[in-house]
Amino acid sequence: MPKAKKSSKRKKFDYTQDRKKMKKQFMKKYNPRIENSQIRNAWDDKKSTARNLQEMGLAFDPNRTLPIKKARLLGEERETKASVGTVTKPYVLNQLEEEASRPEKDSKTLSSDLIEYAQYMIREHNDNFKAMARDEKNYYQDTPKQIKRKINEYKRCHPEHYNAFINSLAAPQPTVQ
């Protein structure tokens, strides 16, 4: 049976490869970056993932941590016991709970074009969505429900802006003499 063509050649050192850079790339892939700062600060590289999470009071395998009721044929039910580990870093769990309990800020905004569109439609037609649908500036041929949804989105995302706009519409126009 013939050998592979280059199998008998001796190995040569490749001067074009940066070994330090290759090791960095390998380590980056092998030890991925932990995004959560609390967990990252409490992490110990010398311990396994399961041991690290157990010390923080977190679950590595949820199937093992939650007890499961097993039904028997004879009618007696038995719970499997979950292994209880000692939590040596409870501050991580407390910080995660505190972060999760904070209310999330609604960061959704609308484009300036959509805001101008909604303002134009309200200025011209007030609450008549059927007239808005027939308006010549309704370039995308939105239905009355679609226009209503866009205006409600404008009200929800920019309430102060919307209220200021409505108040400016309600203000009487000064008469020019």
JSON list of C-alpha atoms in Angstrom, two decimals:
[
{"chain": "A", "resi": 1, "resn": "MET", "atom": "CA", "xyz": [0.00, 0.00, 0.00]},
{"chain": "A", "resi": 2, "resn": "PRO", "atom": "CA", "xyz": [1.54, 3.38, -0.98]},
{"chain": "A", "resi": 3, "resn": "LYS", "atom": "CA", "xyz": [2.29, 6.06, 1.62]},
{"chain": "A", "resi": 4, "resn": "ALA", "atom": "CA", "xyz": [0.95, 9.58, 1.61]},
{"chain": "A", "resi": 5, "resn": "LYS", "atom": "CA", "xyz": [3.18, 11.84, -0.42]},
{"chain": "A", "resi": 6, "resn": "LYS", "atom": "CA", "xyz": [4.56, 14.15, 2.29]},
{"chain": "A", "resi": 7, "resn": "SER", "atom": "CA", "xyz": [4.53, 11.72, 5.21]},
{"chain": "A", "resi": 8, "resn": "SER", "atom": "CA", "xyz": [8.25, 10.97, 5.07]},
{"chain": "A", "resi": 9, "resn": "LYS", "atom": "CA", "xyz": [9.37, 14.61, 5.12]},
{"chain": "A", "resi": 10, "resn": "ARG", "atom": "CA", "xyz": [10.67, 15.98, 8.38]},
{"chain": "A", "resi": 11, "resn": "LYS", "atom": "CA", "xyz": [8.70, 18.69, 10.20]},
{"chain": "A", "resi": 12, "resn": "LYS", "atom": "CA", "xyz": [9.94, 22.24, 9.73]},
{"chain": "A", "resi": 13, "resn": "PHE", "atom": "CA", "xyz": [9.24, 25.22, 11.96]},
{"chain": "A", "resi": 14, "resn": "ASP", "atom": "CA", "xyz": [6.86, 27.71, 10.35]},
{"chain": "A", "resi": 15, "resn": "TYR", "atom": "CA", "xyz": [8.31, 31.17, 10.89]},
{"chain": "A", "resi": 16, "resn": "THR", "atom": "CA", "xyz": [5.28, 32.86, 9.33]},
{"chain": "A", "resi": 17, "resn": "GLN", "atom": "CA", "xyz": [2.97, 31.76, 12.18]},
{"chain": "A", "resi": 18, "resn": "ASP", "atom": "CA", "xyz": [2.80, 33.88, 15.31]},
{"chain": "A", "resi": 19, "resn": "ARG", "atom": "CA", "xyz": [2.67, 31.28, 18.08]},
{"chain": "A", "resi": 20, "resn": "LYS", "atom": "CA", "xyz": [1.76, 33.81, 20.78]},
{"chain": "A", "resi": 21, "resn": "LYS", "atom": "CA", "xyz": [-1.18, 35.04, 18.72]},
{"chain": "A", "resi": 22, "resn": "MET", "atom": "CA", "xyz": [-2.31, 31.48, 18.00]},
{"chain": "A", "resi": 23, "resn": "LYS", "atom": "CA", "xyz": [-2.25, 30.62, 21.70]},
{"chain": "A", "resi": 24, "resn": "LYS", "atom": "CA", "xyz": [-4.29, 33.75, 22.49]},
{"chain": "A", "resi": 25, "resn": "GLN", "atom": "CA", "xyz": [-6.89, 32.78, 19.89]},
{"chain": "A", "resi": 26, "resn": "PHE", "atom": "CA", "xyz": [-7.07, 29.25, 21.24]},
{"chain": "A", "resi": 27, "resn": "MET", "atom": "CA", "xyz": [-7.46, 30.43, 24.83]},
{"chain": "A", "resi": 28, "resn": "LYS", "atom": "CA", "xyz": [-10.13, 32.92, 23.81]},
{"chain": "A", "resi": 29, "resn": "LYS", "atom": "CA", "xyz": [-12.13, 30.12, 22.19]},
{"chain": "A", "resi": 30, "resn": "TYR", "atom": "CA", "xyz": [-11.44, 27.70, 25.04]},
{"chain": "A", "resi": 31, "resn": "ASN", "atom": "CA", "xyz": [-12.35, 30.19, 27.81]},
{"chain": "A", "resi": 32, "resn": "PRO", "atom": "CA", "xyz": [-15.13, 32.38, 26.42]},
{"chain": "A", "resi": 33, "resn": "ARG", "atom": "CA", "xyz": [-15.77, 35.79, 27.99]},
{"chain": "A", "resi": 34, "resn": "ILE", "atom": "CA", "xyz": [-18.53, 35.83, 30.62]},
{"chain": "A", "resi": 35, "resn": "GLU", "atom": "CA", "xyz": [-20.83, 38.74, 29.82]},
{"chain": "A", "resi": 36, "resn": "ASN", "atom": "CA", "xyz": [-22.37, 39.16, 33.28]},
{"chain": "A", "resi": 37, "resn": "SER", "atom": "CA", "xyz": [-20.02, 41.25, 35.46]},
{"chain": "A", "resi": 38, "resn": "GLN", "atom": "CA", "xyz": [-21.13, 39.73, 38.79]},
{"chain": "A", "resi": 39, "resn": "ILE", "atom": "CA", "xyz": [-20.47, 36.18, 37.64]},
{"chain": "A", "resi": 40, "resn": "ARG", "atom": "CA", "xyz": [-17.23, 37.18, 35.88]},
{"chain": "A", "resi": 41, "resn": "ASN", "atom": "CA", "xyz": [-15.82, 38.78, 39.05]},
{"chain": "A", "resi": 42, "resn": "ALA", "atom": "CA", "xyz": [-16.69, 35.76, 41.23]},
{"chain": "A", "resi": 43, "resn": "TRP", "atom": "CA", "xyz": [-15.47, 33.16, 38.72]},
{"chain": "A", "resi": 44, "resn": "ASP", "atom": "CA", "xyz": [-12.49, 30.98, 39.66]},
{"chain": "A", "resi": 45, "resn": "ASP", "atom": "CA", "xyz": [-10.61, 29.60, 36.64]},
{"chain": "A", "resi": 46, "resn": "LYS", "atom": "CA", "xyz": [-9.11, 26.78, 38.70]},
{"chain": "A", "resi": 47, "resn": "LYS", "atom": "CA", "xyz": [-12.56, 25.27, 39.42]},
{"chain": "A", "resi": 48, "resn": "SER", "atom": "CA", "xyz": [-15.00, 23.55, 37.11]},
{"chain": "A", "resi": 49, "resn": "THR", "atom": "CA", "xyz": [-18.09, 25.27, 35.73]},
{"chain": "A", "resi": 50, "resn": "ALA", "atom": "CA", "xyz": [-20.41, 23.18, 37.89]},
{"chain": "A", "resi": 51, "resn": "ARG", "atom": "CA", "xyz": [-18.39, 23.95, 41.05]},
{"chain": "A", "resi": 52, "resn": "ASN", "atom": "CA", "xyz": [-18.27, 27.69, 40.28]},
{"chain": "A", "resi": 53, "resn": "LEU", "atom": "CA", "xyz": [-22.00, 27.90, 39.70]},
{"chain": "A", "resi": 54, "resn": "GLN", "atom": "CA", "xyz": [-22.75, 25.81, 42.80]},
{"chain": "A", "resi": 55, "resn": "GLU", "atom": "CA", "xyz": [-20.71, 28.17, 44.97]},
{"chain": "A", "resi": 56, "resn": "MET", "atom": "CA", "xyz": [-22.66, 31.12, 43.57]},
{"chain": "A", "resi": 57, "resn": "GLY", "atom": "CA", "xyz": [-25.99, 29.42, 44.26]},
{"chain": "A", "resi": 58, "resn": "LEU", "atom": "CA", "xyz": [-26.79, 28.95, 40.58]},
{"chain": "A", "resi": 59, "resn": "ALA", "atom": "CA", "xyz": [-27.82, 25.76, 38.79]},
{"chain": "A", "resi": 60, "resn": "PHE", "atom": "CA", "xyz": [-25.54, 24.01, 36.34]},
{"chain": "A", "resi": 61, "resn": "ASP", "atom": "CA", "xyz": [-28.10, 21.32, 35.48]},
{"chain": "A", "resi": 62, "resn": "PRO", "atom": "CA", "xyz": [-31.73, 22.27, 36.22]},
{"chain": "A", "resi": 63, "resn": "ASN", "atom": "CA", "xyz": [-32.81, 18.63, 35.93]},
{"chain": "A", "resi": 64, "resn": "ARG", "atom": "CA", "xyz": [-30.70, 17.80, 38.97]},
{"chain": "A", "resi": 65, "resn": "THR", "atom": "CA", "xyz": [-31.57, 20.86, 41.05]},
{"chain": "A", "resi": 66, "resn": "LEU", "atom": "CA", "xyz": [-35.37, 20.64, 40.82]},
{"chain": "A", "resi": 67, "resn": "PRO", "atom": "CA", "xyz": [-36.91, 17.63, 42.56]},
{"chain": "A", "resi": 68, "resn": "ILE", "atom": "CA", "xyz": [-39.00, 15.43, 40.26]},
{"chain": "A", "resi": 69, "resn": "LYS", "atom": "CA", "xyz": [-41.91, 13.40, 41.51]},
{"chain": "A", "resi": 70, "resn": "LYS", "atom": "CA", "xyz": [-41.81, 9.82, 40.29]},
{"chain": "A", "resi": 71, "resn": "ALA", "atom": "CA", "xyz": [-45.09, 7.92, 40.25]},
{"chain": "A", "resi": 72, "resn": "ARG", "atom": "CA", "xyz": [-44.90, 4.29, 41.32]},
{"chain": "A", "resi": 73, "resn": "LEU", "atom": "CA", "xyz": [-47.06, 1.47, 40.09]},
{"chain": "A", "resi": 74, "resn": "LEU", "atom": "CA", "xyz": [-48.25, 0.58, 43.59]},
{"chain": "A", "resi": 75, "resn": "GLY", "atom": "CA", "xyz": [-49.46, 4.12, 44.26]},
{"chain": "A", "resi": 76, "resn": "GLU", "atom": "CA", "xyz": [-46.76, 5.45, 46.58]},
{"chain": "A", "resi": 77, "resn": "GLU", "atom": "CA", "xyz": [-45.11, 8.60, 45.29]},
{"chain": "A", "resi": 78, "resn": "ARG", "atom": "CA", "xyz": [-41.55, 9.46, 46.09]},
{"chain": "A", "resi": 79, "resn": "GLU", "atom": "CA", "xyz": [-39.53, 12.63, 45.51]},
{"chain": "A", "resi": 80, "resn": "THR", "atom": "CA", "xyz": [-35.96, 12.45, 44.37]},
{"chain": "A", "resi": 81, "resn": "LYS", "atom": "CA", "xyz": [-33.68, 14.51, 46.56]},
{"chain": "A", "resi": 82, "resn": "ALA", "atom": "CA", "xyz": [-31.73, 17.31, 44.95]},
{"chain": "A", "resi": 83, "resn": "SER", "atom": "CA", "xyz": [-28.10, 17.55, 45.89]},
{"chain": "A", "resi": 84, "resn": "VAL", "atom": "CA", "xyz": [-27.65, 20.59, 48.13]},
{"chain": "A", "resi": 85, "resn": "GLY", "atom": "CA", "xyz": [-24.29, 22.31, 47.90]},
{"chain": "A", "resi": 86, "resn": "THR", "atom": "CA", "xyz": [-22.89, 25.01, 50.11]},
{"chain": "A", "resi": 87, "resn": "VAL", "atom": "CA", "xyz": [-23.23, 28.51, 48.73]},
{"chain": "A", "resi": 88, "resn": "THR", "atom": "CA", "xyz": [-20.00, 30.33, 49.56]},
{"chain": "A", "resi": 89, "resn": "LYS", "atom": "CA", "xyz": [-20.66, 33.34, 47.32]},
{"chain": "A", "resi": 90, "resn": "PRO", "atom": "CA", "xyz": [-24.27, 34.42, 48.05]},
{"chain": "A", "resi": 91, "resn": "TYR", "atom": "CA", "xyz": [-23.54, 38.02, 47.09]},
{"chain": "A", "resi": 92, "resn": "VAL", "atom": "CA", "xyz": [-23.58, 37.02, 43.40]},
{"chain": "A", "resi": 93, "resn": "LEU", "atom": "CA", "xyz": [-27.12, 35.67, 43.71]},
{"chain": "A", "resi": 94, "resn": "ASN", "atom": "CA", "xyz": [-28.23, 38.78, 45.62]},
{"chain": "A", "resi": 95, "resn": "GLN", "atom": "CA", "xyz": [-26.75, 41.08, 42.99]},
{"chain": "A", "resi": 96, "resn": "LEU", "atom": "CA", "xyz": [-28.42, 39.12, 40.17]},
{"chain": "A", "resi": 97, "resn": "GLU", "atom": "CA", "xyz": [-31.81, 39.25, 41.95]},
{"chain": "A", "resi": 98, "resn": "GLU", "atom": "CA", "xyz": [-31.45, 42.98, 42.58]},
{"chain": "A", "resi": 99, "resn": "GLU", "atom": "CA", "xyz": [-30.54, 43.60, 38.92]},
{"chain": "A", "resi": 100, "resn": "ALA", "atom": "CA", "xyz": [-33.48, 41.51, 37.72]},
{"chain": "A", "resi": 101, "resn": "SER", "atom": "CA", "xyz": [-35.93, 43.35, 40.00]},
{"chain": "A", "resi": 102, "resn": "ARG", "atom": "CA", "xyz": [-35.07, 46.74, 38.49]},
{"chain": "A", "resi": 103, "resn": "PRO", "atom": "CA", "xyz": [-37.73, 47.93, 36.04]},
{"chain": "A", "resi": 104, "resn": "GLU", "atom": "CA", "xyz": [-36.66, 47.82, 32.43]},
{"chain": "A", "resi": 105, "resn": "LYS", "atom": "CA", "xyz": [-36.61, 51.14, 30.64]},
{"chain": "A", "resi": 106, "resn": "ASP", "atom": "CA", "xyz": [-38.55, 51.27, 27.38]},
{"chain": "A", "resi": 107, "resn": "SER", "atom": "CA", "xyz": [-35.88, 52.26, 24.89]},
{"chain": "A", "resi": 108, "resn": "LYS", "atom": "CA", "xyz": [-37.98, 52.00, 21.74]},
{"chain": "A", "resi": 109, "resn": "THR", "atom": "CA", "xyz": [-38.11, 55.15, 19.65]},
{"chain": "A", "resi": 110, "resn": "LEU", "atom": "CA", "xyz": [-39.69, 56.05, 16.35]},
{"chain": "A", "resi": 111, "resn": "SER", "atom": "CA", "xyz": [-38.06, 57.53, 13.28]},
{"chain": "A", "resi": 112, "resn": "SER", "atom": "CA", "xyz": [-38.45, 61.24, 12.66]},
{"chain": "A", "resi": 113, "resn": "ASP", "atom": "CA", "xyz": [-40.31, 60.47, 9.41]},
{"chain": "A", "resi": 114, "resn": "LEU", "atom": "CA", "xyz": [-42.91, 58.41, 11.25]},
{"chain": "A", "resi": 115, "resn": "ILE", "atom": "CA", "xyz": [-43.34, 61.15, 13.88]},
{"chain": "A", "resi": 116, "resn": "GLU", "atom": "CA", "xyz": [-43.86, 63.77, 11.15]},
{"chain": "A", "resi": 117, "resn": "TYR", "atom": "CA", "xyz": [-46.33, 61.45, 9.38]},
{"chain": "A", "resi": 118, "resn": "ALA", "atom": "CA", "xyz": [-48.37, 60.95, 12.56]},
{"chain": "A", "resi": 119, "resn": "GLN", "atom": "CA", "xyz": [-48.34, 64.67, 13.34]},
{"chain": "A", "resi": 120, "resn": "TYR", "atom": "CA", "xyz": [-49.47, 65.57, 9.82]},
{"chain": "A", "resi": 121, "resn": "MET", "atom": "CA", "xyz": [-52.33, 63.06, 9.93]},
{"chain": "A", "resi": 122, "resn": "ILE", "atom": "CA", "xyz": [-53.50, 64.28, 13.36]},
{"chain": "A", "resi": 123, "resn": "ARG", "atom": "CA", "xyz": [-53.20, 67.91, 12.29]},
{"chain": "A", "resi": 124, "resn": "GLU", "atom": "CA", "xyz": [-55.22, 67.38, 9.11]},
{"chain": "A", "resi": 125, "resn": "HIS", "atom": "CA", "xyz": [-57.83, 64.80, 10.16]},
{"chain": "A", "resi": 126, "resn": "ASN", "atom": "CA", "xyz": [-57.92, 64.71, 14.02]},
{"chain": "A", "resi": 127, "resn": "ASP", "atom": "CA", "xyz": [-59.35, 61.23, 14.83]},
{"chain": "A", "resi": 128, "resn": "ASN", "atom": "CA", "xyz": [-60.86, 60.36, 11.44]},
{"chain": "A", "resi": 129, "resn": "PHE", "atom": "CA", "xyz": [-58.75, 57.35, 10.44]},
{"chain": "A", "resi": 130, "resn": "LYS", "atom": "CA", "xyz": [-60.77, 56.64, 7.29]},
{"chain": "A", "resi": 131, "resn": "ALA", "atom": "CA", "xyz": [-59.98, 60.12, 5.99]},
{"chain": "A", "resi": 132, "resn": "MET", "atom": "CA", "xyz": [-56.32, 59.58, 6.90]},
{"chain": "A", "resi": 133, "resn": "ALA", "atom": "CA", "xyz": [-56.29, 56.41, 4.79]},
{"chain": "A", "resi": 134, "resn": "ARG", "atom": "CA", "xyz": [-57.62, 58.37, 1.80]},
{"chain": "A", "resi": 135, "resn": "ASP", "atom": "CA", "xyz": [-55.13, 61.23, 2.28]},
{"chain": "A", "resi": 136, "resn": "GLU", "atom": "CA", "xyz": [-52.70, 61.84, -0.60]},
{"chain": "A", "resi": 137, "resn": "LYS", "atom": "CA", "xyz": [-49.71, 61.81, 1.78]},
{"chain": "A", "resi": 138, "resn": "ASN", "atom": "CA", "xyz": [-50.50, 58.20, 2.74]},
{"chain": "A", "resi": 139, "resn": "TYR", "atom": "CA", "xyz": [-47.76, 56.99, 0.39]},
{"chain": "A", "resi": 140, "resn": "TYR", "atom": "CA", "xyz": [-47.61, 53.44, 1.70]},
{"chain": "A", "resi": 141, "resn": "GLN", "atom": "CA", "xyz": [-51.40, 53.04, 1.42]},
{"chain": "A", "resi": 142, "resn": "ASP", "atom": "CA", "xyz": [-51.82, 52.22, 5.10]},
{"chain": "A", "resi": 143, "resn": "THR", "atom": "CA", "xyz": [-55.26, 51.07, 6.17]},
{"chain": "A", "resi": 144, "resn": "PRO", "atom": "CA", "xyz": [-57.14, 52.99, 8.89]},
{"chain": "A", "resi": 145, "resn": "LYS", "atom": "CA", "xyz": [-56.11, 50.37, 11.48]},
{"chain": "A", "resi": 146, "resn": "GLN", "atom": "CA", "xyz": [-52.45, 50.59, 10.48]},
{"chain": "A", "resi": 147, "resn": "ILE", "atom": "CA", "xyz": [-52.53, 54.38, 10.79]},
{"chain": "A", "resi": 148, "resn": "LYS", "atom": "CA", "xyz": [-54.25, 54.12, 14.18]},
{"chain": "A", "resi": 149, "resn": "ARG", "atom": "CA", "xyz": [-51.56, 51.68, 15.34]},
{"chain": "A", "resi": 150, "resn": "LYS", "atom": "CA", "xyz": [-48.79, 54.06, 14.21]},
{"chain": "A", "resi": 151, "resn": "ILE", "atom": "CA", "xyz": [-50.38, 57.01, 16.01]},
{"chain": "A", "resi": 152, "resn": "ASN", "atom": "CA", "xyz": [-50.84, 54.93, 19.19]},
{"chain": "A", "resi": 153, "resn": "GLU", "atom": "CA", "xyz": [-47.19, 53.89, 18.96]},
{"chain": "A", "resi": 154, "resn": "TYR", "atom": "CA", "xyz": [-46.24, 57.57, 18.71]},
{"chain": "A", "resi": 155, "resn": "LYS", "atom": "CA", "xyz": [-48.36, 58.30, 21.81]},
{"chain": "A", "resi": 156, "resn": "ARG", "atom": "CA", "xyz": [-46.73, 55.44, 23.72]},
{"chain": "A", "resi": 157, "resn": "CYS", "atom": "CA", "xyz": [-43.10, 56.07, 22.76]},
{"chain": "A", "resi": 158, "resn": "HIS", "atom": "CA", "xyz": [-43.09, 59.87, 23.04]},
{"chain": "A", "resi": 159, "resn": "PRO", "atom": "CA", "xyz": [-45.85, 60.88, 25.51]},
{"chain": "A", "resi": 160, "resn": "GLU", "atom": "CA", "xyz": [-44.40, 64.33, 26.39]},
{"chain": "A", "resi": 161, "resn": "HIS", "atom": "CA", "xyz": [-43.75, 65.13, 22.76]},
{"chain": "A", "resi": 162, "resn": "TYR", "atom": "CA", "xyz": [-47.28, 64.05, 21.82]},
{"chain": "A", "resi": 163, "resn": "ASN", "atom": "CA", "xyz": [-48.89, 66.08, 24.63]},
{"chain": "A", "resi": 164, "resn": "ALA", "atom": "CA", "xyz": [-46.94, 69.20, 23.63]},
{"chain": "A", "resi": 165, "resn": "PHE", "atom": "CA", "xyz": [-48.06, 68.70, 20.02]},
{"chain": "A", "resi": 166, "resn": "ILE", "atom": "CA", "xyz": [-51.74, 68.29, 21.00]},
{"chain": "A", "resi": 167, "resn": "ASN", "atom": "CA", "xyz": [-51.54, 71.39, 23.25]},
{"chain": "A", "resi": 168, "resn": "SER", "atom": "CA", "xyz": [-50.07, 73.41, 20.39]},
{"chain": "A", "resi": 169, "resn": "LEU", "atom": "CA", "xyz": [-52.99, 72.33, 18.18]},
{"chain": "A", "resi": 170, "resn": "ALA", "atom": "CA", "xyz": [-55.55, 73.29, 20.84]},
{"chain": "A", "resi": 171, "resn": "ALA", "atom": "CA", "xyz": [-54.06, 76.75, 21.41]},
{"chain": "A", "resi": 172, "resn": "PRO", "atom": "CA", "xyz": [-56.02, 79.48, 19.57]},
{"chain": "A", "resi": 173, "resn": "GLN", "atom": "CA", "xyz": [-54.22, 80.98, 16.61]},
{"chain": "A", "resi": 174, "resn": "PRO", "atom": "CA", "xyz": [-53.48, 84.71, 16.96]},
{"chain": "A", "resi": 175, "resn": "THR", "atom": "CA", "xyz": [-55.35, 86.79, 14.38]},
{"chain": "A", "resi": 176, "resn": "VAL", "atom": "CA", "xyz": [-53.28, 88.88, 11.99]},
{"chain": "A", "resi": 177, "resn": "GLN", "atom": "CA", "xyz": [-54.53, 92.43, 11.41]}
]
